[in-house]
Short mmCIF file of C-alpha atoms in Angstrom, two decimals:
data_model
loop_
_atom_site.label_atom_id
_atom_site.label_comp_id
_atom_site.label_asym_id
_atom_site.label_seq_id
_atom_site.Cartn_x
_atom_site.Cartn_y
_atom_site.Cartn_z
CA UNK A 1174 0.00 0.00 0.00
CA UNK A 1175 1.37 3.37 -0.91
CA UNK A 1176 1.91 5.78 1.95
CA UNK A 1177 1.47 9.44 1.22
CA UNK A 1178 4.32 11.75 2.07
CA UNK A 1179 5.77 15.04 0.94
CA UNK A 1180 9.08 15.38 -0.86
CA UNK A 1181 10.62 16.88 2.25
CA UNK A 1182 12.60 15.64 5.21
CA UNK A 1183 10.00 12.91 5.94
CA UNK A 1184 10.98 10.98 2.85
CA UNK A 1185 14.70 11.39 3.56
CA UNK A 1186 14.22 10.11 7.10
CA UNK A 1187 12.22 7.18 5.77
CA UNK A 1188 14.90 6.23 3.24
CA UNK A 1189 17.62 6.66 5.85
CA UNK A 1190 15.85 4.23 8.17
CA UNK A 1191 15.27 1.75 5.36
CA UNK A 1192 18.85 1.92 4.07
CA UNK A 1193 20.25 1.59 7.59
CA UNK A 1194 18.04 -1.38 8.29
CA UNK A 1195 19.04 -3.13 5.07
CA UNK A 1196 22.76 -2.47 5.50
CA UNK A 1197 22.66 -3.76 9.05
CA UNK A 1198 20.81 -6.77 7.79
CA UNK A 1199 23.41 -7.47 5.09
CA UNK A 1200 26.07 -7.56 7.80
CA UNK A 1201 23.95 -10.06 9.72
CA UNK A 1202 23.41 -12.03 6.53
CA UNK A 1203 27.14 -12.41 5.84
CA UNK A 1204 27.54 -13.95 9.27
CA UNK A 1205 24.53 -16.22 9.36
CA UNK A 1206 24.05 -16.93 5.62
CA UNK A 1207 20.35 -16.35 5.98
CA UNK A 1208 18.13 -14.11 3.87
CA UNK A 1209 14.58 -13.41 5.00
CA UNK A 1210 12.61 -11.52 2.40
CA UNK A 1211 10.66 -9.25 4.72
CA UNK A 1212 12.80 -6.14 4.08
CA UNK A 1213 12.07 -6.09 0.36
CA UNK A 1214 8.47 -7.12 1.04
CA UNK A 1215 8.07 -4.20 3.44
CA UNK A 1216 9.32 -1.79 0.78
CA UNK A 1217 7.01 -3.30 -1.79
CA UNK A 1218 3.93 -2.70 0.31
CA UNK A 1219 4.18 0.95 -0.80
CA UNK A 1220 3.63 0.31 -4.51
CA UNK A 1221 -0.14 0.08 -4.49
CA UNK A 1222 -0.17 -3.70 -4.63
CA UNK A 1223 -0.97 -6.35 -2.08
CA UNK A 1224 1.98 -8.28 -0.69
CA UNK A 1225 0.15 -10.99 1.22
CA UNK A 1226 -2.31 -13.67 0.17
CA UNK A 1227 -5.88 -12.39 0.30
CA UNK A 1228 -9.36 -13.62 -0.51
CA UNK A 1229 -8.81 -12.24 -4.02
CA UNK A 1230 -5.70 -14.35 -4.67
CA UNK A 1231 -5.87 -17.00 -7.38
CA UNK A 1232 -2.13 -17.62 -7.39
CA UNK A 1233 -0.24 -17.65 -4.10
CA UNK A 1234 2.69 -15.36 -3.35
CA UNK A 1235 4.88 -18.43 -2.95
CA UNK A 1236 4.05 -19.51 -6.50
CA UNK A 1237 4.64 -16.03 -7.91
CA UNK A 1238 7.98 -15.79 -6.11
CA UNK A 1239 8.96 -19.22 -7.41
CA UNK A 1240 8.22 -18.10 -10.98
CA UNK A 1241 10.27 -14.90 -10.71
CA UNK A 1242 13.06 -16.93 -9.11
CA UNK A 1243 13.42 -18.92 -12.35
CA UNK A 1244 14.68 -15.85 -14.18
CA UNK A 1245 18.15 -14.29 -14.10
CA UNK A 1246 19.03 -11.84 -11.28
CA UNK A 1247 18.96 -8.10 -11.86
CA UNK A 1248 15.22 -7.55 -11.36
CA UNK A 1249 14.52 -4.30 -9.50
CA UNK A 1250 10.79 -4.84 -9.14
CA UNK A 1251 8.16 -7.31 -10.31
CA UNK A 1252 4.42 -7.65 -9.98
CA UNK A 1253 1.63 -9.98 -11.00
CA UNK A 1254 -1.77 -8.95 -12.32
CA UNK A 1255 -4.82 -10.14 -14.21
CA UNK A 1256 -7.38 -12.89 -13.69
CA UNK A 1257 -4.69 -15.53 -13.31
CA UNK A 1258 -3.40 -13.72 -10.22
CA UNK A 1259 -6.43 -11.98 -8.68
CA UNK A 1260 -9.95 -13.40 -8.57
CA UNK A 1261 -12.38 -11.67 -10.92
CA UNK A 1262 -15.94 -12.34 -11.96
CA UNK A 1263 -15.97 -15.01 -14.67
CA UNK A 1264 -17.35 -15.02 -18.16
CA UNK A 1265 -19.91 -17.74 -18.91
CA UNK A 1266 -17.22 -19.99 -20.35
CA UNK A 1267 -15.17 -20.33 -17.15
CA UNK A 1268 -15.73 -22.53 -14.15
CA UNK A 1269 -17.57 -20.83 -11.32
CA UNK A 1270 -18.09 -21.14 -7.61
CA UNK A 1271 -20.70 -18.74 -6.23
CA UNK A 1272 -20.23 -16.54 -9.28
CA UNK A 1273 -16.45 -16.26 -8.89
CA UNK A 1274 -13.86 -17.46 -11.37
CA UNK A 1275 -12.16 -20.53 -9.92
CA UNK A 1276 -10.31 -21.57 -13.07
CA UNK A 1277 -6.85 -19.98 -12.83
CA UNK A 1278 -5.84 -18.67 -16.24
CA UNK A 1279 -2.57 -17.36 -17.56
CA UNK A 1280 -0.41 -15.60 -14.98
CA UNK A 1281 0.65 -12.11 -16.08
CA UNK A 1282 3.92 -10.76 -14.67
CA UNK A 1283 5.99 -7.62 -15.26
CA UNK A 1284 9.75 -7.62 -14.58
CA UNK A 1285 11.60 -4.31 -14.30
CA UNK A 1286 15.36 -4.45 -14.74
CA UNK A 1287 18.09 -1.82 -14.68
CA UNK A 1288 19.95 -3.24 -17.71
CA UNK A 1289 17.68 -4.92 -20.28
CA UNK A 1290 20.59 -5.93 -22.55
CA UNK A 1291 22.44 -7.84 -19.84
CA UNK A 1292 19.23 -9.35 -18.53
CA UNK A 1293 18.09 -10.59 -21.96
CA UNK A 1294 21.59 -11.94 -22.61
CA UNK A 1295 21.34 -14.14 -19.52
CA UNK A 1296 17.70 -15.02 -20.14
CA UNK A 1297 18.47 -16.14 -23.71
CA UNK A 1298 20.98 -18.60 -22.24
CA UNK A 1299 18.50 -19.88 -19.67
CA UNK A 1300 15.23 -19.73 -21.62
CA UNK A 1301 15.96 -19.41 -25.33
CA UNK A 1302 12.68 -21.20 -26.09
CA UNK A 1303 10.79 -18.20 -24.70
CA UNK A 1304 12.02 -16.08 -27.62
CA UNK A 1305 11.01 -16.06 -31.26
CA UNK A 1306 13.37 -17.46 -33.89
CA UNK A 1307 14.11 -13.93 -35.08
CA UNK A 1308 15.01 -12.87 -31.53
CA UNK A 1309 17.27 -15.88 -31.00
CA UNK A 1310 19.11 -15.15 -34.24
CA UNK A 1311 19.38 -11.43 -33.50
CA UNK A 1312 20.60 -11.98 -29.94
CA UNK A 1313 20.37 -9.67 -26.92
CA UNK A 1314 21.36 -6.56 -28.86
CA UNK A 1315 18.47 -7.00 -31.31
CA UNK A 1316 16.04 -7.96 -28.52
CA UNK A 1317 16.94 -4.85 -26.51
CA UNK A 1318 16.69 -2.62 -29.58
CA UNK A 1319 13.24 -4.03 -30.30
CA UNK A 1320 12.14 -3.54 -26.69
CA UNK A 1321 13.31 0.04 -26.32
CA UNK A 1322 12.35 1.47 -29.71
CA UNK A 1323 8.87 0.16 -30.45
CA UNK A 1324 5.50 -0.07 -28.75
CA UNK A 1325 5.35 0.78 -25.05
CA UNK A 1326 9.00 -0.25 -24.48
CA UNK A 1327 8.02 -3.69 -23.20
CA UNK A 1328 9.13 -7.11 -24.39
CA UNK A 1329 6.38 -9.71 -23.82
CA UNK A 1330 6.67 -13.50 -23.74
CA UNK A 1331 3.18 -15.08 -23.87
CA UNK A 1332 2.20 -18.74 -23.44
CA UNK A 1333 5.24 -19.81 -21.49
CA UNK A 1334 4.76 -23.08 -19.59
CA UNK A 1335 6.38 -23.04 -16.16
CA UNK A 1336 6.81 -25.82 -13.60
CA UNK A 1337 6.54 -24.18 -10.18
CA UNK A 1338 8.68 -26.05 -7.68
CA UNK A 1339 7.81 -24.67 -4.27
CA UNK A 1340 10.61 -26.73 -2.69
CA UNK A 1341 13.13 -24.95 -4.90
CA UNK A 1342 11.51 -21.63 -4.11
CA UNK A 1343 12.29 -22.08 -0.45
CA UNK A 1344 16.02 -22.66 -0.78
CA UNK A 1345 15.54 -26.43 -1.16
CA UNK A 1346 15.06 -26.58 2.58
CA UNK A 1347 15.47 -29.93 4.26
CA UNK A 1348 13.62 -31.31 7.22
CA UNK A 1349 15.60 -33.29 9.77
CA UNK A 1350 14.30 -36.54 11.22
CA UNK A 1351 14.36 -36.69 15.02
CA UNK A 1352 15.05 -40.43 14.92
CA UNK A 1353 17.77 -40.84 12.34
CA UNK A 1354 18.97 -37.21 12.14
CA UNK A 1355 19.07 -37.73 8.39
CA UNK A 1356 18.00 -34.96 6.05
CA UNK A 1357 15.03 -35.74 3.88
CA UNK A 1358 13.79 -33.33 1.24
CA UNK A 1359 10.12 -32.41 1.30
CA UNK A 1360 8.37 -34.02 -1.64
CA UNK A 1361 5.91 -31.63 -3.26
CA UNK A 1362 4.80 -32.11 -6.83
CA UNK A 1363 5.64 -29.17 -9.12
CA UNK A 1364 2.66 -27.09 -10.23
CA UNK A 1365 2.41 -26.40 -13.94
CA UNK A 1366 1.08 -22.99 -14.94
CA UNK A 1367 1.15 -20.89 -18.07
CA UNK A 1368 2.51 -17.36 -17.83
CA UNK A 1369 2.97 -14.23 -19.90
CA UNK A 1370 5.81 -12.05 -18.72
CA UNK A 1371 6.87 -8.61 -19.88
CA UNK A 1372 10.32 -7.09 -19.46
CA UNK A 1373 10.76 -3.33 -19.05
CA UNK A 1374 13.62 -1.02 -18.20
CA UNK A 1375 13.23 0.37 -14.68
CA UNK A 1376 13.74 3.88 -16.10
CA UNK A 1377 10.96 3.35 -18.64
CA UNK A 1378 8.60 2.05 -15.95
CA UNK A 1379 9.20 5.15 -13.84
CA UNK A 1380 8.83 7.39 -16.90
CA UNK A 1381 5.41 5.97 -17.75
CA UNK A 1382 4.21 6.22 -14.15
CA UNK A 1383 5.17 9.89 -13.99
CA UNK A 1384 4.36 11.13 -17.49
CA UNK A 1385 1.88 8.67 -18.99
CA UNK A 1386 3.91 8.48 -22.19
CA UNK A 1387 2.05 5.29 -23.11
CA UNK A 1388 -0.35 4.85 -20.19
CA UNK A 1389 0.50 1.16 -20.52
CA UNK A 1390 2.23 0.12 -17.30
CA UNK A 1391 0.93 3.26 -15.60
CA UNK A 1392 -2.58 2.13 -16.49
CA UNK A 1393 -1.90 -1.40 -15.34
CA UNK A 1394 -0.68 -0.05 -12.01
CA UNK A 1395 -3.85 2.02 -11.59
CA UNK A 1396 -5.49 -1.30 -10.74
CA UNK A 1397 -4.79 -3.77 -7.91
CA UNK A 1398 -1.61 -5.75 -8.46
CA UNK A 1399 0.46 -8.20 -6.44
CA UNK A 1400 4.01 -7.10 -5.68
CA UNK A 1401 6.29 -10.12 -5.91
CA UNK A 1402 9.12 -10.77 -3.50
CA UNK A 1403 11.59 -13.20 -5.11
CA UNK A 1404 13.31 -15.74 -2.90
CA UNK A 1405 17.06 -16.20 -3.53
CA UNK A 1406 18.17 -19.70 -4.45
CA UNK A 1407 20.23 -21.95 -2.23
CA UNK A 1408 23.80 -20.72 -1.99
CA UNK A 1409 22.98 -17.24 -3.30
CA UNK A 1410 23.91 -14.72 -0.64
CA UNK A 1411 22.94 -11.65 -2.60
CA UNK A 1412 20.64 -9.40 -0.63
CA UNK A 1413 19.03 -6.06 -1.47
CA UNK A 1414 21.80 -3.54 -2.24
CA UNK A 1415 21.67 0.18 -1.65
CA UNK A 1416 21.16 0.81 -5.37
CA UNK A 1417 18.15 -1.48 -5.44
CA UNK A 1418 16.69 0.26 -2.39
CA UNK A 1419 17.07 3.60 -4.19
CA UNK A 1420 15.36 2.25 -7.30
CA UNK A 1421 12.50 0.84 -5.23
CA UNK A 1422 12.10 4.26 -3.60
CA UNK A 1423 11.98 5.92 -7.05
CA UNK A 1424 9.28 3.51 -8.20
CA UNK A 1425 7.41 4.15 -4.96
CA UNK A 1426 7.45 7.91 -5.56
CA UNK A 1427 6.44 7.51 -9.20
CA UNK A 1428 3.56 5.18 -8.33
CA UNK A 1429 2.36 7.63 -5.71
CA UNK A 1430 2.21 10.32 -8.41
CA UNK A 1431 0.54 7.88 -10.82
CA UNK A 1432 -2.33 7.11 -8.42
CA UNK A 1433 -2.90 10.79 -7.68
CA UNK A 1434 -3.02 11.50 -11.42
CA UNK A 1435 -5.49 8.65 -11.92
CA UNK A 1436 -7.92 9.94 -9.28
CA UNK A 1437 -7.66 13.51 -10.59
CA UNK A 1438 -8.28 12.49 -14.20
CA UNK A 1439 -11.24 10.30 -13.22
CA UNK A 1440 -12.89 13.09 -11.25
CA UNK A 1441 -12.40 15.50 -14.15
CA UNK A 1442 -14.07 12.97 -16.46
CA UNK A 1443 -17.14 12.72 -14.23
CA UNK A 1444 -20.42 13.70 -15.87
CA UNK A 1445 -21.40 17.01 -14.27
CA UNK A 1446 -24.69 17.50 -16.17
CA UNK A 1447 -26.66 15.99 -13.28
CA UNK A 1448 -24.95 18.42 -10.90
CA UNK A 1449 -24.34 15.58 -8.43
CA UNK A 1450 -21.99 16.35 -5.58
CA UNK A 1451 -21.91 12.80 -4.26
CA UNK A 1452 -20.01 10.07 -6.13
CA UNK A 1453 -19.90 6.41 -5.02
CA UNK A 1454 -16.28 5.27 -4.72
CA UNK A 1455 -17.17 2.24 -6.84
CA UNK A 1456 -18.00 4.64 -9.67
CA UNK A 1457 -14.64 6.37 -9.22
CA UNK A 1458 -12.81 3.03 -9.33
CA UNK A 1459 -14.68 2.03 -12.48
CA UNK A 1460 -13.56 5.23 -14.19
CA UNK A 1461 -9.97 4.70 -13.04
CA UNK A 1462 -10.02 1.13 -14.35
CA UNK A 1463 -11.19 2.35 -17.75
CA UNK A 1464 -8.54 5.08 -18.22
CA UNK A 1465 -5.98 2.82 -19.89
CA UNK A 1466 -8.62 1.26 -22.15
CA UNK A 1467 -9.77 4.60 -23.57
CA UNK A 1468 -8.91 4.43 -27.27
CA UNK A 1469 -7.68 0.82 -27.09
CA UNK A 1470 -8.82 -0.89 -30.30
CA UNK A 1471 -8.86 -4.26 -28.52
CA UNK A 1472 -11.88 -3.17 -26.50
CA UNK A 1473 -13.95 -3.29 -29.70
CA UNK A 1474 -14.36 -7.01 -30.26
CA UNK A 1475 -10.88 -8.19 -29.27
CA UNK A 1476 -11.30 -8.04 -25.49
CA UNK A 1477 -13.78 -9.06 -22.82
CA UNK A 1478 -16.44 -6.30 -22.98
CA UNK A 1479 -17.10 -6.69 -19.25
CA UNK A 1480 -13.44 -6.43 -18.32
CA UNK A 1481 -13.69 -3.14 -16.43
CA UNK A 1482 -16.78 -4.27 -14.54
CA UNK A 1483 -15.05 -7.47 -13.45
CA UNK A 1484 -11.96 -5.57 -12.33
CA UNK A 1485 -14.03 -3.53 -9.87
CA UNK A 1486 -17.23 -5.26 -8.87
CA UNK A 1487 -15.95 -8.58 -7.58
CA UNK A 1488 -16.31 -8.18 -3.78
CA UNK A 1489 -12.72 -9.19 -3.03
CA UNK A 1490 -11.43 -6.81 -5.71
CA UNK A 1491 -13.48 -3.93 -4.30
CA UNK A 1492 -11.69 -4.35 -1.00
CA UNK A 1493 -8.32 -4.15 -2.77
CA UNK A 1494 -9.36 -0.99 -4.59
CA UNK A 1495 -10.33 0.56 -1.27
CA UNK A 1496 -6.99 -0.32 0.30
CA UNK A 1497 -5.07 0.88 -2.73
CA UNK A 1498 -6.63 4.35 -2.96
CA UNK A 1499 -7.49 5.13 0.67
CA UNK A 1500 -4.41 7.28 1.24
CA UNK A 1501 -4.60 9.03 -2.13
CA UNK A 1502 -8.17 10.05 -1.35
CA UNK A 1503 -7.03 10.95 2.14
CA UNK A 1504 -4.48 13.36 0.70
CA UNK A 1505 -7.11 15.06 -1.47
CA UNK A 1506 -9.36 15.31 1.57
CA UNK A 1507 -6.58 16.98 3.57
CA UNK A 1508 -6.13 19.43 0.69
CA UNK A 1509 -9.82 20.26 0.97
CA UNK A 1510 -10.69 19.06 -2.54
CA UNK A 1511 -13.19 16.43 -1.46
CA UNK A 1512 -14.67 14.61 1.51
CA UNK A 1513 -14.77 10.83 1.95
CA UNK A 1514 -18.03 9.93 3.67
CA UNK A 1515 -19.54 6.63 4.73
CA UNK A 1516 -22.40 5.60 2.46
CA UNK A 1517 -24.85 5.11 5.32
CA UNK A 1518 -25.06 8.89 5.64
CA UNK A 1519 -26.65 9.31 2.22
CA UNK A 1520 -29.58 7.96 0.31
CA UNK A 1521 -29.45 4.18 -0.14
CA UNK A 1522 -30.97 4.60 -3.59
CA UNK A 1523 -27.92 6.52 -4.70
CA UNK A 1524 -25.60 3.66 -3.77
CA UNK A 1525 -27.58 0.54 -4.53
CA UNK A 1526 -24.81 -0.87 -6.72
CA UNK A 1527 -21.95 0.27 -4.56
CA UNK A 1528 -23.45 -1.15 -1.37
CA UNK A 1529 -23.47 -4.65 -2.83
CA UNK A 1530 -19.71 -4.73 -2.64
CA UNK A 1531 -17.75 -4.55 0.59
CA UNK A 1532 -16.07 -1.17 0.97
CA UNK A 1533 -18.28 0.33 -1.74
CA UNK A 1534 -20.57 2.13 0.71
CA UNK A 1535 -18.22 5.08 0.89
CA UNK A 1536 -18.75 8.01 -1.40
CA UNK A 1537 -17.02 11.24 -2.29
CA UNK A 1538 -18.50 14.65 -1.79
CA UNK A 1539 -17.15 17.35 -4.07
CA UNK A 1540 -18.43 20.01 -6.43
CA UNK A 1541 -16.89 19.19 -9.80
CA UNK A 1542 -18.47 22.27 -11.40
CA UNK A 1543 -16.31 24.46 -9.13
CA UNK A 1544 -13.61 25.86 -11.42
CA UNK A 1545 -11.17 26.39 -8.54
CA UNK A 1546 -11.46 22.69 -7.69
CA UNK A 1547 -11.01 21.68 -11.32
CA UNK A 1548 -7.90 23.86 -11.62
CA UNK A 1549 -6.33 22.10 -8.64
CA UNK A 1550 -7.18 18.65 -10.01
CA UNK A 1551 -5.64 19.55 -13.38
CA UNK A 1552 -2.38 20.36 -11.61
CA UNK A 1553 -2.15 16.70 -10.55
CA UNK A 1554 -2.29 15.48 -14.17
CA UNK A 1555 0.87 14.53 -16.13
CA UNK A 1556 2.50 17.44 -18.01
CA UNK A 1557 1.25 16.41 -21.47
CA UNK A 1558 -2.35 16.68 -20.23
CA UNK A 1559 -1.77 19.90 -18.31
CA UNK A 1560 -1.03 21.56 -21.66
CA UNK A 1561 -4.80 21.49 -22.21
CA UNK A 1562 -5.63 22.80 -18.73
CA UNK A 1563 -7.68 25.81 -19.86
CA UNK A 1564 -9.99 23.64 -21.95
CA UNK A 1565 -10.25 20.88 -19.33
CA UNK A 1566 -11.14 23.31 -16.54
CA UNK A 1567 -13.88 25.11 -18.48
CA UNK A 1568 -15.25 28.61 -17.94
CA UNK A 1569 -17.35 30.24 -15.25
CA UNK A 1570 -21.09 29.71 -15.56
CA UNK A 1571 -20.82 27.41 -18.55
CA UNK A 1572 -21.71 23.78 -17.95
CA UNK A 1573 -21.20 23.13 -21.65
CA UNK A 1574 -17.57 24.25 -21.45
CA UNK A 1575 -16.99 21.89 -18.51
CA UNK A 1576 -18.49 19.00 -20.47
CA UNK A 1577 -16.31 19.98 -23.41
CA UNK A 1578 -13.30 20.00 -21.09
CA UNK A 1579 -14.04 16.43 -19.99
CA UNK A 1580 -14.36 15.43 -23.64
CA UNK A 1581 -10.99 17.02 -24.43
CA UNK A 1582 -9.37 15.07 -21.59
CA UNK A 1583 -10.97 11.83 -22.74
CA UNK A 1584 -9.74 12.37 -26.30
CA UNK A 1585 -6.19 13.14 -25.16
CA UNK A 1586 -6.18 9.93 -23.11
CA UNK A 1587 -7.43 8.02 -26.14
CA UNK A 1588 -4.65 9.49 -28.27
CA UNK A 1589 -2.06 8.22 -25.80
CA UNK A 1590 -3.54 4.74 -25.43
CA UNK A 1591 -4.43 4.10 -29.08
CA UNK A 1592 -0.93 4.49 -30.47
CA UNK A 1593 0.72 2.43 -27.73
CA UNK A 1594 -1.85 -0.39 -27.96
CA UNK A 1595 -1.55 -0.73 -31.72
CA UNK A 1596 2.25 -0.57 -31.88
CA UNK A 1597 2.69 -2.96 -28.94
CA UNK A 1598 0.33 -5.47 -30.56
CA UNK A 1599 2.21 -5.35 -33.88
CA UNK A 1600 5.48 -5.66 -31.98
CA UNK A 1601 4.27 -8.99 -30.57
CA UNK A 1602 4.71 -10.69 -33.94
CA UNK A 1603 8.44 -10.03 -33.69
CA UNK A 1604 8.95 -10.59 -29.97
CA UNK A 1605 6.82 -13.69 -29.43
CA UNK A 1606 6.74 -14.98 -33.01
CA UNK A 1607 3.85 -15.33 -35.44
CA UNK A 1608 2.49 -18.55 -33.93
CA UNK A 1609 2.24 -17.33 -30.33
CA UNK A 1610 1.03 -13.87 -31.38
CA UNK A 1611 -1.73 -15.38 -33.51
CA UNK A 1612 -2.70 -17.69 -30.64
CA UNK A 1613 -2.83 -14.72 -28.27
CA UNK A 1614 -4.94 -12.68 -30.70
CA UNK A 1615 -7.42 -15.54 -31.08
CA UNK A 1616 -7.68 -15.84 -27.29
CA UNK A 1617 -8.50 -12.13 -27.05
CA UNK A 1618 -11.09 -12.42 -29.81
CA UNK A 1619 -12.69 -15.33 -27.99
CA UNK A 1620 -13.03 -13.15 -24.89
CA UNK A 1621 -14.60 -10.41 -27.01
CA UNK A 1622 -17.28 -12.79 -28.26
CA UNK A 1623 -18.37 -13.69 -24.72
CA UNK A 1624 -21.08 -11.25 -23.71
#
């Protein structure tokens, strides 16, 4: 969960405490050859993603960590997302239990690395079968060039079959018999899952979170995710270094800005024609979830049409949304831009839908026709959107100009998303190969036909 803080001495004190704790721990680690993962896990609680198993989990944290642990070192940050990681309402074609999807699908994972070239070089040696023939021939230099110069600067590997060995994920720990004092390895059968993983430069991840250049990873991180804490393998004494701590702190700051931008944009997109000053938080979350799909061609027949609804309205997901945005909304409340009020204080009719989902009873009170409020919200948008601030804010006494401003914002978001979605999709034919890309496209089309 992201904690709000200013860019003043509070953040410096926080980083000082974290760095001191980690450096002291590394000294302890060298002596005892033991590496608990709680330090990195504690840092990763700030990124807007859950770091413990919850009712919404489809794939356990142990399984996610075991997957990430199969890849080369050099990963600054990783997270899991999608219906294969978090429980969402199913389409009619999936297995159901009480209306919830119980058939775990493909696991989606993002890996952020400081040096994509070196990382791909090592990954090509370990997992060459994950790459297309063209990528294997071109080598790490070609792969990195393709990643950094096309699409949203991501390199995706879909339909990768992984055997998850939870024994291996826990340092191949051995249990000792009290009778014979002989070591016997725990015997757990590997779990086979299919994954899609994307590789991104840490700098490019931070750039998208701050500036919405592509609204690709920034949009993904508007929604609940699971921060993954990899477990080092047996004999690997490498712990979190000071540089990694600094990078994690940069991502933390960028994600904090990203969530504030998402709330601000969603409020500015709210329909003000009804002159409502009370907005259910579930409605806000639905708008946030849809930001990165605005202008995405895949939402017209090549994607599940109920995707946004499923992302928000599953009860377990609603709780995660509430946890994820509670402090962002708290900051806006402290600034006097809105009030967060419990839903029981307002008309039940207004919140019939929201009340059906735990945590959805809360609502926001704010006057989105107030130009002073709109001006402050615009200041929390990324720079490329602030260029249109005058139009987005509107003019005094003109509801039409405010509606026009919302339309301008929506169109600018669509312009960002459309180009990135198209170029990243075309890029897939080169990164994953024609066969896997075609298979992935057919899977998306199948989702689009389910209504």
